[in-house]
Coordinates of C-alpha atoms and ligand atoms in Angstrom, one line a residue:
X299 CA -93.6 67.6 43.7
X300 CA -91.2 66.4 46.9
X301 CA -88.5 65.2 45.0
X302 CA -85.2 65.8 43.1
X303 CA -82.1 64.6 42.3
X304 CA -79.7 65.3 40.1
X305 CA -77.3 62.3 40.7
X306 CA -73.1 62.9 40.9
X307 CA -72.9 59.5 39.1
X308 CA -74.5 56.2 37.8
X309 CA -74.7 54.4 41.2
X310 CA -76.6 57.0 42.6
X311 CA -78.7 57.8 39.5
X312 CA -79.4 53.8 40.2
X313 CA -80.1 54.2 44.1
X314 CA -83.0 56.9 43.5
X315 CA -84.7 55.0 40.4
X316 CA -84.8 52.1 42.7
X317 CA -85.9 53.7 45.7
X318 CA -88.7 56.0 43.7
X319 CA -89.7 54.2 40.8
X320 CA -92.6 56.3 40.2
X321 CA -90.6 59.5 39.7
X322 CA -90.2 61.4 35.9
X323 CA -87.0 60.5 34.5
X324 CA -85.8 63.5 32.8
X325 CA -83.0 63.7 30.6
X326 CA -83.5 66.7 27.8
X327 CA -86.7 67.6 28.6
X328 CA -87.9 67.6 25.0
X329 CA -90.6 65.4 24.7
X330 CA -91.7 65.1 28.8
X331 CA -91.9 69.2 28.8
X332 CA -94.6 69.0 25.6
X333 CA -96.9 67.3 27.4
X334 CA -96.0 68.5 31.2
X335 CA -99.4 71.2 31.6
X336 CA -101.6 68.0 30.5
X337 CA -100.2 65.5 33.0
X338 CA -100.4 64.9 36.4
X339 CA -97.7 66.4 38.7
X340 CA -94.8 63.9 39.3
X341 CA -93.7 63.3 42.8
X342 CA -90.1 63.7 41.8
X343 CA -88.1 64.4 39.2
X344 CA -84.9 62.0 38.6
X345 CA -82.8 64.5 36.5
X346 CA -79.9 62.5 34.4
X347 CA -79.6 65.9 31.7
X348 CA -75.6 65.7 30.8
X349 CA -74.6 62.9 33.9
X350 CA -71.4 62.0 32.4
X351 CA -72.0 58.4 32.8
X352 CA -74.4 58.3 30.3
X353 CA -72.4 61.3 27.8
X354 CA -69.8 59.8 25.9
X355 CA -69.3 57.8 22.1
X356 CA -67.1 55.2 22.3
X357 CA -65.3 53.8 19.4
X358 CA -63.7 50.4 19.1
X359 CA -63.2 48.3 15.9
X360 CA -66.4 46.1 15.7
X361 CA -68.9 48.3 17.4
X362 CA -69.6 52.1 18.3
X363 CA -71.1 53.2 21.7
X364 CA -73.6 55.8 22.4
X365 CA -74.3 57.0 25.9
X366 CA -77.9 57.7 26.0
X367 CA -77.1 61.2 27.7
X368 CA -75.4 61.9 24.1
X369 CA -77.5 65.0 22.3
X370 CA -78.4 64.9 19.0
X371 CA -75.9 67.4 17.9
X372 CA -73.0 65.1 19.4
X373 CA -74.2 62.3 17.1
X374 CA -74.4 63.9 14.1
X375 CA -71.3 65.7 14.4
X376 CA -69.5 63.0 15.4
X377 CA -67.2 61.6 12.3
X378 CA -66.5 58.0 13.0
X379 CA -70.9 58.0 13.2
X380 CA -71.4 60.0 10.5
X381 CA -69.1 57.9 8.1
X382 CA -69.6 54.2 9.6
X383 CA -73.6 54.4 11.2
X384 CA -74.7 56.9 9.0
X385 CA -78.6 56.5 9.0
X386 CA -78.4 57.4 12.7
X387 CA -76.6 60.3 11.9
X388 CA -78.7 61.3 9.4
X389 CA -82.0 60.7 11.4
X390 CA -80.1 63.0 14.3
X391 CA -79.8 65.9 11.6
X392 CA -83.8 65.5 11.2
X393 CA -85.0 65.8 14.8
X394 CA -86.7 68.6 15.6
X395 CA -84.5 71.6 14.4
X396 CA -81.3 72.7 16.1
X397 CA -82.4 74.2 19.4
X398 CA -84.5 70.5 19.9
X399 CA -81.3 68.5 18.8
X400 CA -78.9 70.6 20.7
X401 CA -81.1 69.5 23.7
X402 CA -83.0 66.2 23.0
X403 CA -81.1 62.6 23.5
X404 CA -81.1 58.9 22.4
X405 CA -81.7 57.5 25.9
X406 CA -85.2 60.2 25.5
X407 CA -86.1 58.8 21.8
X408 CA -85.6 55.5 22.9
X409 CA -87.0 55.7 26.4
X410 CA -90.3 57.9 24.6
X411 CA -90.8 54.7 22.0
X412 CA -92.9 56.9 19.7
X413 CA -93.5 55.1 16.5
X414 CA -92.5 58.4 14.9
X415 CA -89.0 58.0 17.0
X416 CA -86.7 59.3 13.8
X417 CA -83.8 57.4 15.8
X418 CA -85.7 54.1 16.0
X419 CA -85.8 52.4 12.4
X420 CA -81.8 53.2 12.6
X421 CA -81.3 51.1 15.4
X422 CA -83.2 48.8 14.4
X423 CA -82.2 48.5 10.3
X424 CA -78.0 48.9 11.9
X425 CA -78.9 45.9 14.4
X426 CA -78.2 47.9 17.8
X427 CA -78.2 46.3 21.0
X428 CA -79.2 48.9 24.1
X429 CA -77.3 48.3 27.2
X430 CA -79.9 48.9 30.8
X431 CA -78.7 49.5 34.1
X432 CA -80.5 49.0 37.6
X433 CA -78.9 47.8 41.3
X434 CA -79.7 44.7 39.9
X435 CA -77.3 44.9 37.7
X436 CA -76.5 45.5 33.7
X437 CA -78.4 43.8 30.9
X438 CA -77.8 43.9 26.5
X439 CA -81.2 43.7 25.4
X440 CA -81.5 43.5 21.3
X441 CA -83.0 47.0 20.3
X442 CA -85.8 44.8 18.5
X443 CA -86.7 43.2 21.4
X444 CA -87.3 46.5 23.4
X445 CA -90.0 48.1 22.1
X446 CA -92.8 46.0 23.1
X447 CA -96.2 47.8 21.6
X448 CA -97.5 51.1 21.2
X449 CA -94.9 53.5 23.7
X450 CA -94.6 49.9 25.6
X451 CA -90.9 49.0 26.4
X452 CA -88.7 46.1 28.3
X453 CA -87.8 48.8 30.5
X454 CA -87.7 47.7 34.2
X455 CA -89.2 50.0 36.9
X456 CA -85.6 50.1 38.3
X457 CA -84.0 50.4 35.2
X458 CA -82.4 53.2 33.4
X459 CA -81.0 53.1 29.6
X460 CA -77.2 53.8 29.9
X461 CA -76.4 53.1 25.9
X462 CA -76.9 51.8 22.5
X463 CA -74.2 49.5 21.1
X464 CA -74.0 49.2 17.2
X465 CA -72.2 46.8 15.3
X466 CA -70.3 48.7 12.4
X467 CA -71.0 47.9 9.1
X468 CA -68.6 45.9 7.0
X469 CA -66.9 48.0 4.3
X470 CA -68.7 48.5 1.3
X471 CA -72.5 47.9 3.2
X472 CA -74.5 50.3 1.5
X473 CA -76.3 52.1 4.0
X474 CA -79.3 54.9 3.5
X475 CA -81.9 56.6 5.9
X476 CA -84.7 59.0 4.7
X477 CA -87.6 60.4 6.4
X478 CA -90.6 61.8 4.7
X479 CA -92.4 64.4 6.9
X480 CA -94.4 67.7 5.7
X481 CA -91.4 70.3 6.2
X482 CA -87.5 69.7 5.7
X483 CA -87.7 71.1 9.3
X484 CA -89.2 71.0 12.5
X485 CA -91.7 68.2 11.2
X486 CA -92.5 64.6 12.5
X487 CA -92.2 62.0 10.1
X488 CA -95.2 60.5 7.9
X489 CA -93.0 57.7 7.1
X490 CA -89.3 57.4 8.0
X491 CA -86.7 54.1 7.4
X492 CA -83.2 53.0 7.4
X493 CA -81.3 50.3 5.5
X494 CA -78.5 47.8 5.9
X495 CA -77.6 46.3 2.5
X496 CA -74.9 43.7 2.1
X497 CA -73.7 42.9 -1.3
X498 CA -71.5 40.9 -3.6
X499 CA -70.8 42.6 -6.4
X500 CA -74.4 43.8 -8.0
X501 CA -76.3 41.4 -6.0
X502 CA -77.9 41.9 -2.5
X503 CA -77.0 39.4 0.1
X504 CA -79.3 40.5 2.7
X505 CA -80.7 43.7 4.0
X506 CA -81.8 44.8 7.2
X507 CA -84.7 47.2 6.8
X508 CA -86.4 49.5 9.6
X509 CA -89.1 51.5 9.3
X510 CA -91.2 53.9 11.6
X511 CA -94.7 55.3 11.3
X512 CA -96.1 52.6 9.6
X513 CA -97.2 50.7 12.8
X514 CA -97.9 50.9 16.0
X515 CA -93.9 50.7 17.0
X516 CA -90.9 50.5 14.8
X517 CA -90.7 47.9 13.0
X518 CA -88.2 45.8 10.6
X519 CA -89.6 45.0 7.4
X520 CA -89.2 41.4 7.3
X521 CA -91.1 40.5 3.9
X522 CA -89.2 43.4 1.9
X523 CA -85.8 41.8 3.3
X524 CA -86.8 38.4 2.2
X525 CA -87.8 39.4 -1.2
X526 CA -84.8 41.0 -2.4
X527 CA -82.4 38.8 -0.6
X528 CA -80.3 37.1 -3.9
X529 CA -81.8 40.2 -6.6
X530 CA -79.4 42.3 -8.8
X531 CA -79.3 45.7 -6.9
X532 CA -80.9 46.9 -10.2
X533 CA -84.0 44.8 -9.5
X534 CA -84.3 44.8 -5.8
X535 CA -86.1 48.4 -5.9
X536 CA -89.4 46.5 -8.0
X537 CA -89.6 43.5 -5.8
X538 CA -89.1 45.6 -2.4
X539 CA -92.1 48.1 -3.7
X540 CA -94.1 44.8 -4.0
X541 CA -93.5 43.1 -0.8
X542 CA -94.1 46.0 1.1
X543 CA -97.4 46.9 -0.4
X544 CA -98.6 43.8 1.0
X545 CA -96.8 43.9 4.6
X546 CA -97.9 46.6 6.1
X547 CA -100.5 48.4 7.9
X548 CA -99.9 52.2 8.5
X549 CA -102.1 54.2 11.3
X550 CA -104.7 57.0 10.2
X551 CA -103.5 59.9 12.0
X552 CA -103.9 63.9 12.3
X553 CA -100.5 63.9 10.0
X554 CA -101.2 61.6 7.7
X555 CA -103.5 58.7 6.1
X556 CA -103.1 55.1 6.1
X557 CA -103.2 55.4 2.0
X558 CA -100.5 57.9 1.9
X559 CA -98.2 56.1 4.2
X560 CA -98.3 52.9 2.2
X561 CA -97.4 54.6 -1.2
X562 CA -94.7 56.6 0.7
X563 CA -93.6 53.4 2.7
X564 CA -93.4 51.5 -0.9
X565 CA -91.4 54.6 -2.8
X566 CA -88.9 54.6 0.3
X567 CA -88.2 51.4 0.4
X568 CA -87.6 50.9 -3.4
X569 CA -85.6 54.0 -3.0
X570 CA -83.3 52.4 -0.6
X571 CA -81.9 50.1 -3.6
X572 CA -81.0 53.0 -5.8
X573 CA -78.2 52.1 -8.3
Ligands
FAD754 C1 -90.5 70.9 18.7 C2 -90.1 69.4 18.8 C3 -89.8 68.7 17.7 C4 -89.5 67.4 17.7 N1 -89.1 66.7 16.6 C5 -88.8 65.4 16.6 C6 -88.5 64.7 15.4 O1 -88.5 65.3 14.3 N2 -88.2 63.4 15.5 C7 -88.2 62.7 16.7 O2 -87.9 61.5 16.7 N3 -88.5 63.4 17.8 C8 -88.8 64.7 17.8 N4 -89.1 65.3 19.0 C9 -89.1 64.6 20.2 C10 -87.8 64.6 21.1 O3 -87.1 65.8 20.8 C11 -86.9 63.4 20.9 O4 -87.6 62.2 21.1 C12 -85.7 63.4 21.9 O5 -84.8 62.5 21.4 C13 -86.1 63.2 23.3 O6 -84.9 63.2 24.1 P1 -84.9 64.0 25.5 O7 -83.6 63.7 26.1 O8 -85.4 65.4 25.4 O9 -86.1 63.1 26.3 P2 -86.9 63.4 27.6 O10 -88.1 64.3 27.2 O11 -86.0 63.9 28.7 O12 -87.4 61.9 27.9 C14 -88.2 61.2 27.0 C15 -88.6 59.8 27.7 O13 -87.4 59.0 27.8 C16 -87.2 58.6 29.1 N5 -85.8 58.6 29.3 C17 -84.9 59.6 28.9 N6 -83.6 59.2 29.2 C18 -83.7 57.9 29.8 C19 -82.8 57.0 30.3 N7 -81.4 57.2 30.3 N8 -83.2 55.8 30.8 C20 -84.6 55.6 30.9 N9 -85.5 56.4 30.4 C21 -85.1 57.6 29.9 C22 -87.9 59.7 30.0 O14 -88.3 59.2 31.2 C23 -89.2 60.0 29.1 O15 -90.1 59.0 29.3 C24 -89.4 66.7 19.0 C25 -89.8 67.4 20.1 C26 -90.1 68.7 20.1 C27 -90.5 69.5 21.3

């Protein structure tokens, strides 16, 4: 390795992605240091752990901020998230276990695009937008546009993540996030999702509906949201369990089968409309 910087601010953060576009970008470490004894060397090492650019949660009355430097731990403990974007802050509380969420960011679970990303289905079911930085200039990129294929993003070679901006909810949105994995703790998801529900009364509007693990990226559910749009809440459960059973395709994997996914996938989703 010949390089590394650990920038004062954005601009320079900016000034060495565009000058050495091949080097790591390292934030908390948590998912590049897994696989660091398996993978080459990097020439340099672009370290952005805590730059206070990308640290912060900003509040305003339409939408909430997250710097992607914000940990895990500063999401979920954060009260104006927990209460108003609460599948992300429910997804935070299941990364990893403390030490990882104390540690690990969203800029690195969205810049990782693992299908199993706990953060993911969130920003996609709550309709985030991510905000990208280069010397080019700054970009809003809908989150469900980013992800491209399997760990493929829109990410730039220049570019760096700098935040996600999420809409908040209207009042009385009935939002719900749950992850199946093999522990309570310390355990990638088999199946994970998030929902955005907008009713009137007992009947469901629309729903915005993100799952993860299912496919090769995170995906919306776009069959399950069209079948229960106009249901009574008390109905939506039955016809979301049927749409999704014929929408998906999970991945066979070391943690889990393409069977047991679907039935979890169909039992989550029906879950998510819970009287
Ligand atoms: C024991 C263990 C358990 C884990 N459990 C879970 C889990 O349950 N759920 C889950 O979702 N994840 C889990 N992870 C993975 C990891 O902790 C998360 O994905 C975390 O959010 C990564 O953040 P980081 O800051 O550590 O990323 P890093 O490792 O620093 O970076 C990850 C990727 O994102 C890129 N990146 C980071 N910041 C930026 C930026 N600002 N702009 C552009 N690119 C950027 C990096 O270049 C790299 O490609 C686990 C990891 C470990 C080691």
């Amino acid at each position: 390795m010949t390089g590394y910087v650990r920038p004062r601010d954005l601009d320079e953060a900016l000034a060495t992605r565009a000058a050495h576009a091949d080097w790591m970008v390292l934030s908390g470490g948590t998912d590049l240091m897994v696989n660091a004894n398996h993978k080459p060397i990097p020439t340099g090492i672009l370290d952005l752990w805590r730059l206070g650019e990308l640290c912060f949660v900003k509040v305003e009355p339409a939408s909430i901020a997250i710097g992607a430097g914000t940990t895990w731990t500063e999401v979920q403990g954060h009260p104006v998230i927990a209460d108003r974007l609460s599948p992300l802050a429910l997804a935070a509380r299941e990364i990893g276990a403390l030490q990882i969420q104390a540690r690990g960011t969203l800029g690195g679970n969205v810049g990782n695009s693992s299908p199993v990303g706990d953060s993911l289905p969130a920003l996609l079911a709550l309709g985030a937008e991510l905000e990208l930085a280069s010397v080019r200039g700054r970009r809003r990129i809908p989150y469900s546009d980013f992800c491209t294929g399997y760990r493929k993003t829109a990410l730039a070679a220049d570019e760096l993540i700098v935040a996600a901006h999420i809409p908040v909810p209207a009042a009385g949105t009935k939002l719900a996030w749950r992850k199946v994995g093999t522990r309570r703790a310390q355990s990638i998801s088999k199946v994970m999702g998030a929902a955005v529900i907008t009713l009137d009364g007992d009947r469901v509007v629309s729903a915005r509906i993100g799952l993860g693990a299912v496919a090769d990226r995170p995906i919306r559910a776009a069959a399950v949201e069209a079948a229960v749009a106009g249901q009574k809440l008390s109905e939506a459960g039955d016809a979301a369990r049927a749409a999704m059973r014929s929408s998906i395709k999970p991945i066979d994997d070391i943690r889990s089968t393409a069977t047991y996914r679907r039935e979890v996938a169909e039992n989550l989703v029906a879950r998510f409309f819970a009287v």
